[in-house]
Coordinates of C-alpha atoms and ligand atoms in Angstrom, one line a residue:
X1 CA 161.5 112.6 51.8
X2 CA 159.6 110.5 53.8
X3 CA 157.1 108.8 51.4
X4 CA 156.7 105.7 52.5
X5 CA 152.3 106.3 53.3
X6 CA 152.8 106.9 49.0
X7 CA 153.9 103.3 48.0
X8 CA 153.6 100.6 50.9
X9 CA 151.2 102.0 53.2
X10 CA 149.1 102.6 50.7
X11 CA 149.5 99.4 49.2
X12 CA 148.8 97.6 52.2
X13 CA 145.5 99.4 52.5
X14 CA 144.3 98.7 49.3
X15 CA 144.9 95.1 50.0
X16 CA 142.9 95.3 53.4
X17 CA 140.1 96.6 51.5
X18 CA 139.7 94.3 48.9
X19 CA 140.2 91.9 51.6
X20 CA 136.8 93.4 53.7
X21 CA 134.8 93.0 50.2
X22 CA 135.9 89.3 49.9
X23 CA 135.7 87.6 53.4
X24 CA 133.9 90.1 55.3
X25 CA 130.2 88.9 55.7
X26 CA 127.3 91.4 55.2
X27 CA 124.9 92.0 58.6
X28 CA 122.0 91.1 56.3
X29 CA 121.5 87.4 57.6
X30 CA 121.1 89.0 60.8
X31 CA 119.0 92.0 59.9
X32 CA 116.4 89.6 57.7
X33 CA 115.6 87.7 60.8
X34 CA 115.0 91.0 62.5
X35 CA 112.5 92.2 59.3
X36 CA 111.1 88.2 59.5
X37 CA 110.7 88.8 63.5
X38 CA 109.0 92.4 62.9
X39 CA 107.0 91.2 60.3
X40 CA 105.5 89.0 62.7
X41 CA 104.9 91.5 64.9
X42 CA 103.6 93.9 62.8
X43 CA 100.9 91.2 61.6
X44 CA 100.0 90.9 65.3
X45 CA 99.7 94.5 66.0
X46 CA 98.2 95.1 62.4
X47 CA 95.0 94.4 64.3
X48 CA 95.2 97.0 67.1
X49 CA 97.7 99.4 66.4
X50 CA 97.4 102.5 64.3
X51 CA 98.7 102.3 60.6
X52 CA 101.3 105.0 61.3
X53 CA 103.4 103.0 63.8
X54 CA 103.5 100.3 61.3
X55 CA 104.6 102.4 58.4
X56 CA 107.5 104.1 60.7
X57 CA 108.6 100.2 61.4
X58 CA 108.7 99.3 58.3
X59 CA 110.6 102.0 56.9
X60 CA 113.1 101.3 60.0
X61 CA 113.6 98.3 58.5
X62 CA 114.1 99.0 55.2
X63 CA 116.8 101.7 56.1
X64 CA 117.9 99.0 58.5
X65 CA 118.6 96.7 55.3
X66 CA 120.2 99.4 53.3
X67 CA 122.3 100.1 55.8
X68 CA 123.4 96.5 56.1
X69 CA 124.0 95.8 52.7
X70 CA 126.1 99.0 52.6
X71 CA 127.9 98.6 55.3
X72 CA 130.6 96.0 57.0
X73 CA 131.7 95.1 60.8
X74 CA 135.3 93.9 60.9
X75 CA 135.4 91.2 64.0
X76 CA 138.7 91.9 66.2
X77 CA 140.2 87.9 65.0
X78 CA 139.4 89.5 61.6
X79 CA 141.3 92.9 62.4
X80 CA 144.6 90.5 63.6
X81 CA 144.2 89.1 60.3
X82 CA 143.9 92.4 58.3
X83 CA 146.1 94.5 60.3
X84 CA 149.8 92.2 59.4
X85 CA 149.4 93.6 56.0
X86 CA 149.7 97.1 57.8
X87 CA 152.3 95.9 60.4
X88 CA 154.3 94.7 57.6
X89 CA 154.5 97.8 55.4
X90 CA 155.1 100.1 59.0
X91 CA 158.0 97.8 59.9
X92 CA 159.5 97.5 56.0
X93 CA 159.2 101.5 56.7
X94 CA 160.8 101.4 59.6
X95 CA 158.8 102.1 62.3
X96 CA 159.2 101.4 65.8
X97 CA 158.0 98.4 67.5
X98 CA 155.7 100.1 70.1
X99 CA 154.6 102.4 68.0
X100 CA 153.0 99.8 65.9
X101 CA 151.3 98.8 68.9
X102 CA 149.7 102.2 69.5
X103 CA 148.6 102.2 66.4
X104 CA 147.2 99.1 66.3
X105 CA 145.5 99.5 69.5
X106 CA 144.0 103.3 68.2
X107 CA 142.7 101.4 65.1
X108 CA 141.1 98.5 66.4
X109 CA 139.3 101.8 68.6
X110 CA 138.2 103.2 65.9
X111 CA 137.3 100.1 63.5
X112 CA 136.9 96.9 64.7
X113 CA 132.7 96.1 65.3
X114 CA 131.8 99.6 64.0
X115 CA 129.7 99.9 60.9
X116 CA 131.9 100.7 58.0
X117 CA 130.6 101.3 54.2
X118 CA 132.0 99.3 51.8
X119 CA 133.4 102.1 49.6
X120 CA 134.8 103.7 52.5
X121 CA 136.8 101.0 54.3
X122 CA 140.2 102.7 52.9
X123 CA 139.2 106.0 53.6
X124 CA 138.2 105.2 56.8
X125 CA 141.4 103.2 57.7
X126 CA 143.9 105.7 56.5
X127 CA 141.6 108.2 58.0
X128 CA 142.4 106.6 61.4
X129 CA 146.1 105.6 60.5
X130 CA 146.6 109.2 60.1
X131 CA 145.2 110.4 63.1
X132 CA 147.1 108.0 65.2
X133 CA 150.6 108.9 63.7
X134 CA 149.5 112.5 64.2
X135 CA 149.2 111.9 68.1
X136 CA 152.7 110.2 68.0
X137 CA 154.1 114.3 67.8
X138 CA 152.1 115.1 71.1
X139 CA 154.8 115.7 72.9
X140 CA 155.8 119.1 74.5
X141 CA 157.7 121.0 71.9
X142 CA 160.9 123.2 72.4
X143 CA 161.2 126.8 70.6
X144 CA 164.9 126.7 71.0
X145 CA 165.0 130.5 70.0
X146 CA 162.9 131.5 72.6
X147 CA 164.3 129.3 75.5
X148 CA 167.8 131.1 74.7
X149 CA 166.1 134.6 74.7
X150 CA 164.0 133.5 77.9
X151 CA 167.2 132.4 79.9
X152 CA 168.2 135.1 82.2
X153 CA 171.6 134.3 83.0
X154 CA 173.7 134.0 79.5
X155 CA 174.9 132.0 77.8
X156 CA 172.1 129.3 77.5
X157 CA 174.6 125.9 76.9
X158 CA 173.3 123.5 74.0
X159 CA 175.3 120.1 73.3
X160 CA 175.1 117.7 71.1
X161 CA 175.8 114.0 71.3
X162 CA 175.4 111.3 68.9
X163 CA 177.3 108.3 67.1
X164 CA 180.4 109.0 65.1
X165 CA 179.5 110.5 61.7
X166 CA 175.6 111.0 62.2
X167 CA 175.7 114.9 61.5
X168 CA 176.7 116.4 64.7
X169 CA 179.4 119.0 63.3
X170 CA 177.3 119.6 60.5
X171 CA 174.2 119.9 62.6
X172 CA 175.9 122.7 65.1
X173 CA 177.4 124.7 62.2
X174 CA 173.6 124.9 60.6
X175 CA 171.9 125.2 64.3
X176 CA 174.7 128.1 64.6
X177 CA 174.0 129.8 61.4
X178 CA 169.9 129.7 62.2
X179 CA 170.6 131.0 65.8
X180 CA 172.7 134.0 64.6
X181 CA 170.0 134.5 62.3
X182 CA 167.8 135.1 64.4
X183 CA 169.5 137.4 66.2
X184 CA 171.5 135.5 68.8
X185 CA 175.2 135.7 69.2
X186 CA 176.9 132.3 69.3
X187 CA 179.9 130.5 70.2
X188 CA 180.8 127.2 69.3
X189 CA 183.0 124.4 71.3
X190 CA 185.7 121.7 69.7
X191 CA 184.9 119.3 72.3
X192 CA 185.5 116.5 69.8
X193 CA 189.2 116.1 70.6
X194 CA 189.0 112.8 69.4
X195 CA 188.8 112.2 65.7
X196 CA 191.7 113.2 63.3
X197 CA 190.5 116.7 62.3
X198 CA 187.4 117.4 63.8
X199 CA 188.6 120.8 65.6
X200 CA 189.8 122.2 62.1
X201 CA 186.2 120.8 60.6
X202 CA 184.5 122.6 63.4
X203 CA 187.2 126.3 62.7
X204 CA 186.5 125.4 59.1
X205 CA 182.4 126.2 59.9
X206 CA 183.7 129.3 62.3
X207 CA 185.3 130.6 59.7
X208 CA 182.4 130.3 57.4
X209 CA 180.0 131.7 59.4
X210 CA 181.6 134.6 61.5
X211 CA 181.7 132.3 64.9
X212 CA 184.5 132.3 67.7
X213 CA 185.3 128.8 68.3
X214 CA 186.8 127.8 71.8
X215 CA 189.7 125.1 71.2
X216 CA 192.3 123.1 73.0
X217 CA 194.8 120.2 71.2
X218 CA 193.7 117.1 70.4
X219 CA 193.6 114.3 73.0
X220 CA 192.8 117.1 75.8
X221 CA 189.9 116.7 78.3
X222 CA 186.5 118.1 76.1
X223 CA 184.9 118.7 79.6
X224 CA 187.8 121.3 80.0
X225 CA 187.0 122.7 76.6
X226 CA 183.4 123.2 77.6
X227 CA 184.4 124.5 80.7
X228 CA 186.4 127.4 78.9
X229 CA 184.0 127.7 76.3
X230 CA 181.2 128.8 78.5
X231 CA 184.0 130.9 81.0
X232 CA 184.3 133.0 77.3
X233 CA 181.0 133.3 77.1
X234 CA 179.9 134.7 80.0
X235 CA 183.2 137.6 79.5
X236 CA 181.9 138.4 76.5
X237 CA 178.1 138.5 76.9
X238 CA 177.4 135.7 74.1
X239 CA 173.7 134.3 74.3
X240 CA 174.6 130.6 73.6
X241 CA 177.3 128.0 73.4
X242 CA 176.6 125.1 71.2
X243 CA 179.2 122.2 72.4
X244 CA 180.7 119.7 69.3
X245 CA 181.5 116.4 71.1
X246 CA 183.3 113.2 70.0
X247 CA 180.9 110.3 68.1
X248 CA 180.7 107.3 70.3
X249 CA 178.9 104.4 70.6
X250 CA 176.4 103.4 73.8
X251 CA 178.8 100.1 73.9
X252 CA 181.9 102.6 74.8
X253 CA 182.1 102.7 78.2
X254 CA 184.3 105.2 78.7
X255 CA 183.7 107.6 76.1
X256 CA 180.1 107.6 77.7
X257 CA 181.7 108.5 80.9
X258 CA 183.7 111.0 79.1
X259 CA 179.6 112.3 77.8
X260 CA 178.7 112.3 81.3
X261 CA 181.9 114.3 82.7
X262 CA 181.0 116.9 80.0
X263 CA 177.5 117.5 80.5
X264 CA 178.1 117.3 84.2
X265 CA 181.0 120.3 83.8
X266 CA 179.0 122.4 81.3
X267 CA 175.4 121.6 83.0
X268 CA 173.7 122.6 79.1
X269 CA 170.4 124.0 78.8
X270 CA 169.7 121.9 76.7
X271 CA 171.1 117.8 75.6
X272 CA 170.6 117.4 71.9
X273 CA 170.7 113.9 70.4
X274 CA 171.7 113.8 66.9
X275 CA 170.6 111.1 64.7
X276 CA 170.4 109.6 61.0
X277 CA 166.9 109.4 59.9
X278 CA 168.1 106.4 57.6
X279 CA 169.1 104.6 60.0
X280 CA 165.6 104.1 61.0
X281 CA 165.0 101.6 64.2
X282 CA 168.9 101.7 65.0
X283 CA 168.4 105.6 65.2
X284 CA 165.5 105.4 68.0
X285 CA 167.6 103.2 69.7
X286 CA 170.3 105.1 70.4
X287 CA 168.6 107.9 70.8
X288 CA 167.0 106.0 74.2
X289 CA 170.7 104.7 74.8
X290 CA 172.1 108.5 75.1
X291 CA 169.0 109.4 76.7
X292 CA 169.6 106.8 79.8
X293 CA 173.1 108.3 80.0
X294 CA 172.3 111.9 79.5
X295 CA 169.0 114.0 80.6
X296 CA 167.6 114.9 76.6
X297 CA 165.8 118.2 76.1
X298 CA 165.4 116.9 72.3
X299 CA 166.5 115.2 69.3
X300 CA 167.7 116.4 65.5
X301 CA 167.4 113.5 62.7
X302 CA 170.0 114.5 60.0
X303 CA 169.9 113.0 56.8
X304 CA 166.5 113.5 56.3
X305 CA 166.8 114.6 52.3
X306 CA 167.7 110.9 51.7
X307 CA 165.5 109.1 54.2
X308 CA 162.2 107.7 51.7
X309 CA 161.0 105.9 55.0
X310 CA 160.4 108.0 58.2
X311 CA 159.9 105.7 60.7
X312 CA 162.2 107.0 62.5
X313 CA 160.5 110.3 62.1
X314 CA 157.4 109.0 63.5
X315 CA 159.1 106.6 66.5
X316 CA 161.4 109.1 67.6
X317 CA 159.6 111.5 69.6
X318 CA 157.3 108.9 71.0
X319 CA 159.7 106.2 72.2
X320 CA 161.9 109.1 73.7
X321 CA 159.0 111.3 74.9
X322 CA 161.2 114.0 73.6
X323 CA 160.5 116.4 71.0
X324 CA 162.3 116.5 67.5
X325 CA 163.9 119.7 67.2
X326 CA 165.4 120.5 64.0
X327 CA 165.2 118.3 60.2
X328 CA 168.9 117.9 58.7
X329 CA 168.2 118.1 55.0
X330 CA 171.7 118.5 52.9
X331 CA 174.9 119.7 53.5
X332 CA 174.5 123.3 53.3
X333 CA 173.9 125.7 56.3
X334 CA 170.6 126.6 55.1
X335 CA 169.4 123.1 55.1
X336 CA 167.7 122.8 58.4
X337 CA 163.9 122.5 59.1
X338 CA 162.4 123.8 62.5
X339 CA 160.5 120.6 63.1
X340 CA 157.0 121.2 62.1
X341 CA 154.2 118.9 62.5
X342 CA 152.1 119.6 59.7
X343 CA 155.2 119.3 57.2
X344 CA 156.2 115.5 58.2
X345 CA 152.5 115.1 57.5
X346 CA 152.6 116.1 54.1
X347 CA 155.2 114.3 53.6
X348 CA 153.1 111.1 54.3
X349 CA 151.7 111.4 51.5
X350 CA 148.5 112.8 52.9
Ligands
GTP401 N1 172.6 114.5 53.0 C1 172.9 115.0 54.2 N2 174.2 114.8 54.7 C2 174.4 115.3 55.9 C3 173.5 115.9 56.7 N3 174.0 116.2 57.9 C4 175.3 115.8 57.8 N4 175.6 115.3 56.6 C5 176.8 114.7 56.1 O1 177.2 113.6 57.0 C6 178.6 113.5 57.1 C7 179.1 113.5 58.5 O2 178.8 114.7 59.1 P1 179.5 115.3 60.4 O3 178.8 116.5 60.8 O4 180.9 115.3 60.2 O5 179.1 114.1 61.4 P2 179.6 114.0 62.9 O6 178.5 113.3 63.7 O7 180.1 115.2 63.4 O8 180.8 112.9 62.8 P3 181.9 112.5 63.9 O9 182.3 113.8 64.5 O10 182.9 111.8 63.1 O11 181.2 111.6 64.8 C8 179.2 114.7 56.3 O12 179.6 114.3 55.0 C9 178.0 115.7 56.2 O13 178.1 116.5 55.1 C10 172.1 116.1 56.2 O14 171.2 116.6 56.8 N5 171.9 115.6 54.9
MG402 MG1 181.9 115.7 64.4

């Protein structure tokens, strides 16, 4: 999962660096006129000045030298230059336009005209790479578990949109499984009356797990089917409802309208967008799309176990503003990941 900083990032960097150590001048020009200048200077003061001041001048400019030869300042035309190596590995990775921009702009922040030494002009760029894809998470996080168990008035109302076969059903049955796990009890909604099968798919996952699933036919109204769900859940004192709906596409005009009928009959808690990591840009996308049609609380990417990118990973949260929730990683109920920081770090390659 998600190894793209391994291979192409990486590669890129190396490049860059080799790069600095070819076409990047040294300051020394610059720093030997200094020592000429101060040379002068200390040949003038020779004859009035104590010998300690000159001694502490002349080792300033020794270290002054060292430091020079050592070191390397990276102009900002010389940054442009340097940084489409990096621009094209991020975007072969999938990452988001404007993200690229932040990062471009926390880099040239922390590199360009600063002193860097030559052995460390990798470290020192991955260093900073790093840091700025670590700032792209900062946004407020959702403990789902805790929101549910904070809500006063059961049930607390979770649903799920997305485009058709992204992982929704999947994603509610594993969400469902966690939740009851921890404690919660859980009903789940059919409100895909749409596709051939989906209600059985979603019974199927009931069945499976122990959950009551609220039904109606096929072709009926899902904001109906939300209705009842959450009418069920308040008789029977269930915590949460997690509502299934149809996959559509931001194109569909009505099916959106149909989305914004059901969230405005089932008010949720909580508006989930469910995504394909894969899909990369397409994923971020549509996870804005949804989120100009429906007020998001947060965002699962499915499909994580076979995404070697993660650009989506890293765009999503900051081109939504909106936190990722849950990692989809396999088919199985038990292969969801409470979104954690630290492990889409790791998974860098870092
Ligand atoms: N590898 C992998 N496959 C997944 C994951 N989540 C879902 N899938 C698979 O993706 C396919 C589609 O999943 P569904 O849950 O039916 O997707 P959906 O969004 O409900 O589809 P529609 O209702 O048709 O829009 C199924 O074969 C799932 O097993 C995941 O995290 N990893
Ligand atoms: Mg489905």
């Amino acid at each position: 999962m998600f190894k793209f900083l391994k291979n192409k990032v990486k590669d890129a960097l190396d490049k860059i660096s080799k790069k600095v150590e070819d076409e990047v001048p040294d300051e020394v020009p610059e720093v030997l006129e200094e020592a000429k200048e101060t040379k002068k200077e200390e040949s003038k003061e020779n004859e009035v000045k104590p010998t300690e001041v000159k001694e502490v001048k002349s080792k300033g400019i020794i270290s002054k030298i060292k430091k020079s030869i050592s070191t390397k300042k990276i102009s900002e035309s010389k940054f442009e230059e340097l940084f489409s190596e990096l621009e094209m590995a991020l975007l072969e990775n999938n990452v988001a336009l404007d993200v690229i921009d932040k990062i471009k702009k926390d880099l040239i922040g922390d590199i360009v005209d600063k002193p860097i030494k030559r052995n460390e002009v990798t470290s020192k760029i991955l260093n900073s790479l790093m840091g700025s894809i670590e700032s792209l998470f900062d946004v407020e996080s959702v403990d789902v578990v805790k929101e549910i168990k904070n809500k006063s008035e059961k049930p607390y109302v979770i649903c799920f949109v997305g485009v058709n076969g992204c992982g929704k059903t999947t994603t509610i049955a594993k969400v469902a499984n966690y939740l009851k796990k921890n404690k919660l009890n859980v009903l789940m909604v059919a409100g895909d009356t749409w596709r051939a099968a989906s209600i059985q798919q979603l019974e199927e996952h009931g069945k499976n797990l122990d959950i009551r699933v609220i039904k109606h036919n096929y072709g009926s109204d899902p904001a109906a089917v939300a209705f009842d769900g959450i009418k069920a859940a308040k008789s029977n004192n269930v915590d949460v409802v997690l509502i299934d709906t149809a996959g559509r596409q931001h194109s569909n005009k009505d099916l959106m309208r149909e989305l914004e009928k059901i969230v405005r009959v089932s008010k949720p808690d909580l508006n989930v967008f469910v995504g394909e990591s894969i899909t990369g840009n397409d994923c971020v996308l549509q996870a804005k799309q949804f989120g100009d049609v429906v007020d998001l609380g947060g965002v699962v990417l499915t499909k994580a176990d076979v995404d070697e990118k993660g650009g989506a990973a890293v765009s999503v949260g900051y081109v939504t503003g909106k936190p990722i929730l849950f990692l989809g990683k396999g088919q199985e109920y038990e292969d969801l990941e409470v979104f954690n920081k630290k492990s889409i770090m790791d998974s860098l390659g870092i």
